[in-house]
Short mmCIF file of N, CA and C in Angstrom, two decimals:
data_model
loop_
_atom_site.label_atom_id
_atom_site.label_comp_id
_atom_site.label_asym_id
_atom_site.label_seq_id
_atom_site.Cartn_x
_atom_site.Cartn_y
_atom_site.Cartn_z
N UNK H 1 -10.45 193.10 106.37
CA UNK H 1 -11.80 193.89 107.02
C UNK H 1 -11.73 194.87 108.21
N UNK H 2 -12.42 195.35 107.83
CA UNK H 2 -11.67 196.79 109.01
C UNK H 2 -13.03 197.22 108.94
N UNK H 3 -13.44 197.86 110.73
CA UNK H 3 -13.67 198.40 111.17
C UNK H 3 -13.60 199.61 112.47
N UNK H 4 -14.70 200.12 112.45
CA UNK H 4 -15.38 201.13 114.11
C UNK H 4 -15.76 200.05 115.18
N UNK H 5 -15.25 199.79 116.15
CA UNK H 5 -15.28 199.55 117.07
C UNK H 5 -17.01 199.39 118.01
N UNK H 6 -17.20 198.47 118.41
CA UNK H 6 -19.05 198.97 118.30
C UNK H 6 -19.09 197.51 119.82
N UNK H 7 -20.54 197.06 120.09
CA UNK H 7 -19.56 197.17 121.54
C UNK H 7 -19.89 194.91 121.52
N UNK H 8 -19.64 194.67 120.25
CA UNK H 8 -18.25 193.51 119.72
C UNK H 8 -17.39 193.62 120.32
N UNK H 9 -17.53 192.26 121.53
CA UNK H 9 -15.58 192.76 121.97
C UNK H 9 -14.23 192.04 120.04
N UNK H 10 -13.43 192.65 120.76
CA UNK H 10 -11.95 191.68 120.07
C UNK H 10 -12.45 190.59 119.77
N UNK H 11 -12.36 189.97 120.83
CA UNK H 11 -12.08 188.59 120.59
C UNK H 11 -14.03 188.21 119.49
N UNK H 12 -14.93 188.63 119.86
CA UNK H 12 -16.10 188.58 119.11
C UNK H 12 -15.93 188.57 117.40
N UNK H 13 -15.21 189.40 117.44
CA UNK H 13 -14.52 189.47 116.20
C UNK H 13 -13.21 188.34 115.52
N UNK H 14 -12.48 188.00 116.24
CA UNK H 14 -11.67 187.27 115.68
C UNK H 14 -12.73 185.28 115.33
N UNK H 15 -13.44 185.34 116.94
CA UNK H 15 -14.46 184.10 116.28
C UNK H 15 -15.40 184.66 115.40
N UNK H 16 -15.19 185.80 115.21
CA UNK H 16 -16.86 185.53 113.77
C UNK H 16 -16.07 185.66 112.24
N UNK H 17 -14.68 186.19 112.18
CA UNK H 17 -13.88 185.84 111.18
C UNK H 17 -13.55 184.55 110.68
N UNK H 18 -13.32 184.03 112.02
CA UNK H 18 -12.25 182.69 112.40
C UNK H 18 -13.52 181.81 110.91
N UNK H 19 -14.30 181.14 111.12
CA UNK H 19 -15.02 180.43 109.75
C UNK H 19 -15.12 180.59 108.78
N UNK H 20 -14.11 182.15 108.15
CA UNK H 20 -13.75 182.18 106.57
C UNK H 20 -12.00 181.59 106.11
N UNK H 21 -11.43 181.13 107.63
CA UNK H 21 -10.21 180.62 107.15
C UNK H 21 -10.10 180.33 106.43
N UNK H 22 -9.18 179.38 105.46
CA UNK H 22 -8.84 178.16 104.41
C UNK H 22 -7.73 177.02 105.04
N UNK H 23 -8.39 175.87 105.95
CA UNK H 23 -7.71 175.02 106.10
C UNK H 23 -7.82 173.63 105.76
N UNK H 24 -7.63 173.66 104.58
CA UNK H 24 -8.67 172.35 103.55
C UNK H 24 -7.47 171.21 104.07
N UNK H 25 -5.91 171.47 104.98
CA UNK H 25 -5.39 170.56 105.17
C UNK H 25 -5.53 169.90 106.41
N UNK H 26 -5.62 170.83 107.40
CA UNK H 26 -5.14 171.00 108.62
C UNK H 26 -6.63 170.71 108.76
N UNK H 27 -7.03 171.64 108.55
CA UNK H 27 -8.22 171.60 109.25
C UNK H 27 -8.68 172.19 110.35
N UNK H 28 -7.44 172.93 110.86
CA UNK H 28 -7.90 173.82 111.91
C UNK H 28 -7.69 175.23 111.78
N UNK H 29 -9.07 176.15 111.66
CA UNK H 29 -9.27 177.95 111.31
C UNK H 29 -8.70 178.14 113.05
N UNK H 30 -8.54 179.39 112.12
CA UNK H 30 -7.63 180.18 113.75
C UNK H 30 -8.38 182.05 112.84
N UNK H 31 -8.58 182.31 113.68
CA UNK H 31 -8.72 184.03 113.36
C UNK H 31 -8.76 185.09 113.97
N UNK H 32 -8.27 186.01 113.56
CA UNK H 32 -7.64 186.91 115.21
C UNK H 32 -7.77 187.82 114.55
N UNK H 33 -7.86 189.59 115.26
CA UNK H 33 -8.24 190.51 114.74
C UNK H 33 -7.59 191.34 115.94
N UNK H 34 -7.33 192.42 115.45
CA UNK H 34 -6.58 193.76 115.80
C UNK H 34 -6.77 194.91 116.00
N UNK H 35 -7.14 195.68 116.80
CA UNK H 35 -7.60 196.97 117.22
C UNK H 35 -6.10 198.32 116.93
N UNK H 36 -6.50 199.07 116.44
CA UNK H 36 -5.21 199.51 116.90
C UNK H 36 -6.01 201.42 117.47
N UNK H 37 -4.72 201.84 117.44
CA UNK H 37 -4.66 203.56 118.90
C UNK H 37 -6.72 204.22 118.28
N UNK H 38 -6.36 203.99 116.92
CA UNK H 38 -7.70 205.01 115.65
C UNK H 38 -9.35 204.60 116.80
N UNK H 39 -9.04 202.90 117.29
CA UNK H 39 -9.98 201.88 117.15
C UNK H 39 -10.88 201.29 116.28
N UNK H 40 -10.20 201.45 114.94
CA UNK H 40 -10.02 200.73 113.89
C UNK H 40 -10.45 198.98 113.59
N UNK H 41 -10.82 197.94 113.30
CA UNK H 41 -10.77 196.57 114.04
C UNK H 41 -10.13 195.78 112.60
N UNK H 42 -9.09 195.83 113.15
CA UNK H 42 -8.70 194.73 111.25
C UNK H 42 -8.74 193.42 112.25
N UNK H 43 -9.03 191.98 110.59
CA UNK H 43 -8.88 190.51 111.26
C UNK H 43 -8.26 190.16 109.88
N UNK H 44 -7.99 188.88 110.79
CA UNK H 44 -7.32 187.83 109.51
C UNK H 44 -8.12 186.14 110.12
N UNK H 45 -7.63 185.38 109.08
CA UNK H 45 -8.01 184.05 109.05
C UNK H 45 -6.71 183.74 108.69
N UNK H 46 -6.17 182.56 108.54
CA UNK H 46 -5.30 181.59 108.53
C UNK H 46 -5.30 181.31 107.04
N UNK H 47 -4.40 180.18 105.95
CA UNK H 47 -5.27 180.72 104.49
C UNK H 47 -4.45 179.57 104.46
N UNK H 48 -4.21 178.20 103.91
CA UNK H 48 -3.31 177.21 104.08
C UNK H 48 -3.32 177.02 102.45
N UNK H 49 -1.83 176.67 102.12
CA UNK H 49 -1.93 176.12 100.88
C UNK H 49 -0.91 175.03 100.44
N UNK H 50 -1.63 174.37 98.89
CA UNK H 50 -0.69 172.63 99.03
C UNK H 50 0.06 172.65 98.95
N UNK H 51 1.33 173.57 98.58
CA UNK H 51 2.56 174.75 98.50
C UNK H 51 3.21 175.15 100.52
N UNK H 52 2.23 174.20 101.08
CA UNK H 52 3.64 174.13 102.31
C UNK H 52 4.23 173.89 101.87
N UNK H 53 5.04 174.98 103.38
CA UNK H 53 4.10 176.92 103.16
C UNK H 53 4.58 177.56 103.43
N UNK H 54 3.37 177.42 101.61
CA UNK H 54 3.60 179.09 101.88
C UNK H 54 2.26 179.50 101.96
N UNK H 55 0.76 178.91 102.91
CA UNK H 55 0.27 180.23 103.47
C UNK H 55 0.67 180.67 104.50
N UNK H 56 -0.43 182.23 105.18
CA UNK H 56 -0.72 182.47 106.07
C UNK H 56 -1.27 182.11 107.00
N UNK H 57 -0.38 182.60 108.73
CA UNK H 57 -1.22 183.24 109.96
C UNK H 57 -2.45 183.77 109.77
N UNK H 58 -3.22 183.98 110.58
CA UNK H 58 -4.45 184.84 110.46
C UNK H 58 -4.05 186.68 111.39
N UNK H 59 -2.98 185.75 112.21
CA UNK H 59 -2.77 187.17 112.74
C UNK H 59 -1.55 188.72 111.64
N UNK H 60 -0.86 187.45 111.05
CA UNK H 60 -0.08 188.06 109.90
C UNK H 60 -1.35 188.53 108.98
N UNK H 61 -2.77 188.65 108.73
CA UNK H 61 -2.98 188.64 107.67
C UNK H 61 -3.94 189.81 108.56
N UNK H 62 -3.92 190.77 109.63
CA UNK H 62 -4.53 191.36 110.28
C UNK H 62 -4.12 192.26 110.22
N UNK H 63 -2.60 192.16 110.55
CA UNK H 63 -1.84 193.38 109.99
C UNK H 63 -1.42 193.57 108.46
N UNK H 64 -1.66 192.63 108.01
CA UNK H 64 -1.26 193.02 106.03
C UNK H 64 -2.33 194.04 106.33
N UNK H 65 -3.72 193.79 106.59
CA UNK H 65 -4.82 194.02 106.21
C UNK H 65 -4.70 195.95 106.84
N UNK H 66 -4.02 195.80 108.18
CA UNK H 66 -4.12 196.79 109.38
C UNK H 66 -3.21 197.97 108.42
N UNK H 67 -2.04 196.90 107.67
CA UNK H 67 -0.79 197.91 107.04
C UNK H 67 -1.31 198.94 106.07
N UNK H 68 -2.14 197.86 104.50
CA UNK H 68 -2.68 197.93 103.78
C UNK H 68 -3.50 200.13 104.18
N UNK H 69 -4.42 199.69 104.96
CA UNK H 69 -5.00 200.39 105.43
C UNK H 69 -4.47 201.80 105.59
N UNK H 70 -2.80 202.19 106.31
CA UNK H 70 -2.46 203.00 106.35
C UNK H 70 -2.55 202.55 107.41
N UNK H 71 -2.47 202.09 109.34
CA UNK H 71 -2.58 202.47 110.04
C UNK H 71 -0.59 201.48 110.60
N UNK H 72 0.11 202.18 111.57
CA UNK H 72 1.03 201.09 112.29
C UNK H 72 1.10 200.55 113.39
N UNK H 73 0.46 200.71 114.22
CA UNK H 73 0.66 200.57 115.84
C UNK H 73 -0.75 199.88 116.47
N UNK H 74 -0.44 198.60 116.71
CA UNK H 74 -1.74 197.90 117.79
C UNK H 74 -2.04 198.13 118.92
N UNK H 75 -2.81 198.10 119.50
CA UNK H 75 -3.45 198.72 120.52
C UNK H 75 -4.04 197.52 121.05
N UNK H 76 -4.11 196.63 120.84
CA UNK H 76 -4.73 194.79 121.38
C UNK H 76 -4.91 193.94 119.55
N UNK H 77 -5.11 193.14 120.29
CA UNK H 77 -4.49 191.40 119.53
C UNK H 77 -5.24 190.52 119.90
N UNK H 78 -6.25 189.67 119.70
CA UNK H 78 -7.23 188.42 119.78
C UNK H 78 -7.08 187.59 118.26
N UNK H 79 -6.29 186.20 119.54
CA UNK H 79 -6.34 185.09 118.52
C UNK H 79 -7.72 183.84 118.84
N UNK H 80 -8.06 183.22 118.24
CA UNK H 80 -8.66 182.34 118.79
C UNK H 80 -8.68 180.84 117.78
N UNK H 81 -9.41 179.75 117.90
CA UNK H 81 -8.66 178.37 116.88
C UNK H 81 -10.14 177.62 118.02
N UNK H 82 -10.18 176.91 117.53
CA UNK H 82 -10.60 175.66 118.53
C UNK H 82 -10.05 174.73 118.60
N UNK H 83 -9.56 174.25 119.66
CA UNK H 83 -8.36 173.57 120.23
C UNK H 83 -8.63 173.40 121.92
N UNK H 84 -7.98 171.90 122.35
CA UNK H 84 -7.82 171.83 123.50
C UNK H 84 -8.00 173.38 125.01
N UNK H 85 -6.54 173.80 124.10
CA UNK H 85 -6.19 175.26 125.09
C UNK H 85 -5.91 176.31 124.14
N UNK H 86 -6.25 178.11 125.26
CA UNK H 86 -5.37 178.98 123.93
C UNK H 86 -5.09 179.14 122.75
N UNK H 87 -5.15 179.46 121.77
CA UNK H 87 -4.27 179.38 120.62
C UNK H 87 -3.79 180.68 120.94
N UNK H 88 -2.08 180.21 120.41
CA UNK H 88 -1.10 180.83 120.98
C UNK H 88 -0.75 181.79 119.76
N UNK H 89 0.01 182.79 118.94
CA UNK H 89 -0.01 182.45 118.25
C UNK H 89 1.63 181.44 118.18
N UNK H 90 2.24 181.79 116.69
CA UNK H 90 3.19 181.52 115.85
C UNK H 90 4.57 181.74 116.59
N UNK H 91 5.51 181.47 116.33
CA UNK H 91 7.27 182.52 116.84
C UNK H 91 7.15 184.00 116.09
N UNK H 92 7.30 183.19 114.59
CA UNK H 92 6.18 184.57 113.89
C UNK H 92 5.84 185.47 114.07
N UNK H 93 4.63 185.24 114.41
CA UNK H 93 3.75 185.84 114.19
C UNK H 93 3.82 187.10 115.83
N UNK H 94 4.31 186.51 116.71
CA UNK H 94 4.74 186.91 118.06
C UNK H 94 5.76 188.76 117.61
N UNK H 95 6.66 188.13 116.50
CA UNK H 95 6.84 188.24 116.18
C UNK H 95 6.60 190.22 115.23
N UNK H 96 5.47 189.52 114.90
CA UNK H 96 4.62 190.63 113.62
C UNK H 96 4.35 191.52 114.40
N UNK H 97 3.51 190.82 115.57
CA UNK H 97 2.44 191.96 116.45
C UNK H 97 3.93 192.76 117.33
N UNK H 98 5.13 191.82 117.05
CA UNK H 98 6.32 193.03 118.24
C UNK H 98 6.60 193.89 117.52
N UNK H 99 6.35 193.77 116.01
CA UNK H 99 6.96 194.95 115.60
C UNK H 99 6.02 196.63 114.95
N UNK H 100 4.73 195.84 115.74
CA UNK H 100 3.59 197.32 115.06
C UNK H 100 2.70 197.17 117.00
N UNK H 101 3.51 196.94 118.26
CA UNK H 101 2.73 196.56 119.79
C UNK H 101 3.95 197.05 120.70
N UNK H 102 3.06 198.43 121.28
CA UNK H 102 4.12 198.82 122.06
C UNK H 102 3.94 197.89 123.47
N UNK H 103 5.47 198.00 123.92
CA UNK H 103 5.21 197.40 125.78
C UNK H 103 3.69 197.06 126.10
N UNK H 104 3.06 196.87 126.93
CA UNK H 104 2.09 196.80 127.99
C UNK H 104 1.11 196.12 127.33
N UNK H 105 1.25 196.12 125.50
CA UNK H 105 0.09 195.64 124.43
C UNK H 105 -0.59 194.32 125.00
N UNK H 106 -2.18 194.30 124.85
CA UNK H 106 -2.85 193.18 125.53
C UNK H 106 -2.99 192.64 124.45
N UNK H 107 -2.62 190.57 124.55
CA UNK H 107 -3.14 189.65 123.85
C UNK H 107 -4.06 188.47 124.28
N UNK H 108 -5.19 188.22 123.46
CA UNK H 108 -5.75 187.35 124.20
C UNK H 108 -6.03 186.70 123.68
N UNK H 109 -5.33 184.99 124.06
CA UNK H 109 -5.75 183.76 123.24
C UNK H 109 -6.11 183.27 123.77
N UNK H 110 -7.39 182.62 123.28
CA UNK H 110 -7.95 181.44 123.28
C UNK H 110 -9.26 180.51 122.74
N UNK H 111 -9.66 179.95 122.77
CA UNK H 111 -10.00 178.56 122.37
C UNK H 111 -11.95 178.90 122.14
N UNK H 112 -12.27 178.12 121.61
CA UNK H 112 -13.35 177.97 121.40
C UNK H 112 -15.35 177.69 122.32
N UNK H 113 -14.17 177.37 123.18
CA UNK H 113 -14.72 176.90 124.24
C UNK H 113 -15.08 177.65 125.60
N UNK H 114 -14.17 178.60 125.57
CA UNK H 114 -14.56 179.54 125.96
C UNK H 114 -13.00 179.46 127.11
N UNK H 115 -12.43 179.37 126.99
CA UNK H 115 -11.29 179.26 127.47
C UNK H 115 -9.93 180.85 127.30
N UNK H 116 -9.53 181.66 128.15
CA UNK H 116 -8.98 182.33 127.62
C UNK H 116 -7.46 182.64 128.22
N UNK H 117 -6.39 183.00 127.45
CA UNK H 117 -4.90 183.13 128.21
C UNK H 117 -4.78 185.12 127.35
N UNK H 118 -4.69 185.70 128.51
CA UNK H 118 -4.20 187.33 128.18
C UNK H 118 -2.74 187.61 128.98
N UNK H 119 -1.67 187.73 127.41
CA UNK H 119 -0.58 188.53 128.27
C UNK H 119 -0.61 189.61 127.38
N UNK H 120 1.15 190.16 127.97
CA UNK H 120 1.33 191.21 127.25
C UNK H 120 2.38 190.56 125.84
N UNK H 121 2.26 191.78 125.56
CA UNK H 121 3.42 191.03 124.05
C UNK H 121 4.39 190.94 124.54
N UNK H 122 4.85 191.22 125.75
CA UNK H 122 6.35 190.87 126.49
C UNK H 122 6.96 190.17 127.06
N UNK H 123 5.24 189.64 127.47
CA UNK H 123 5.60 188.57 128.28
C UNK H 123 5.12 187.06 127.56
N UNK H 124 4.00 187.02 126.43
CA UNK H 124 4.88 186.27 125.20
C UNK H 124 5.88 185.82 124.50
N UNK H 125 6.81 187.56 123.90
CA UNK H 125 7.88 187.26 123.78
C UNK H 125 8.54 188.38 124.22
N UNK H 126 9.87 187.59 125.28
CA UNK H 126 10.52 188.61 125.82
C UNK H 126 11.43 188.38 125.08
N UNK H 127 12.46 189.59 125.22
CA UNK H 127 13.51 190.34 124.36
C UNK H 127 13.30 190.10 123.07
N UNK H 128 12.43 190.41 122.24
CA UNK H 128 11.90 190.60 120.64
C UNK H 128 12.75 191.27 119.58
N UNK H 129 12.90 190.63 119.07
CA UNK H 129 14.60 190.92 118.43
C UNK H 129 13.29 192.45 117.26
N UNK H 130 14.67 193.71 117.92
CA UNK H 130 14.23 195.11 116.97
C UNK H 130 14.41 196.02 116.47
N UNK H 131 14.43 196.93 115.49
CA UNK H 131 15.44 198.07 114.86
C UNK H 131 15.96 198.71 115.46
N UNK H 132 15.88 198.59 116.69
CA UNK H 132 17.28 199.40 117.40
C UNK H 132 18.31 198.36 117.80
N UNK H 133 18.27 196.88 117.51
CA UNK H 133 18.86 197.06 117.80
C UNK H 133 20.32 196.49 115.72
N UNK H 134 19.63 196.98 115.70
CA UNK H 134 20.07 197.13 114.13
C UNK H 134 20.72 198.35 113.74
N UNK H 135 20.63 199.40 114.74
CA UNK H 135 21.81 200.86 114.96
C UNK H 135 22.46 200.57 115.42
N UNK H 136 23.91 201.25 115.24
CA UNK H 136 24.91 201.29 115.34
C UNK H 136 25.18 202.30 116.57
#
């Protein structure tokens, strides 16, 4: 889903899309929303598969939608799930976010009870692997 920023917050976007998650095995639905520097918002949900672990994470879905729309920079991220503590991206998604997010990009992690944890991408994934490490 893509939209231009309105009065709804990025976390509200993540909460709204979360109900569309396909989580018949774990029952753990996650929603993610990404804002790009242009103001466009892309959302994603986790999609489980009977051939575990072939499912996809909400953050990966939002990033794929962003790239498919021709954008390649993340300005802000929000992730939400129904858990006792704010839901954090898995390690793989932290790396995926770092691929498109410059230092200082805010990642808001939340649960449905209203608890939030806000960190920068470099605090969430210190020493992320980057293209520069592959250059001679």
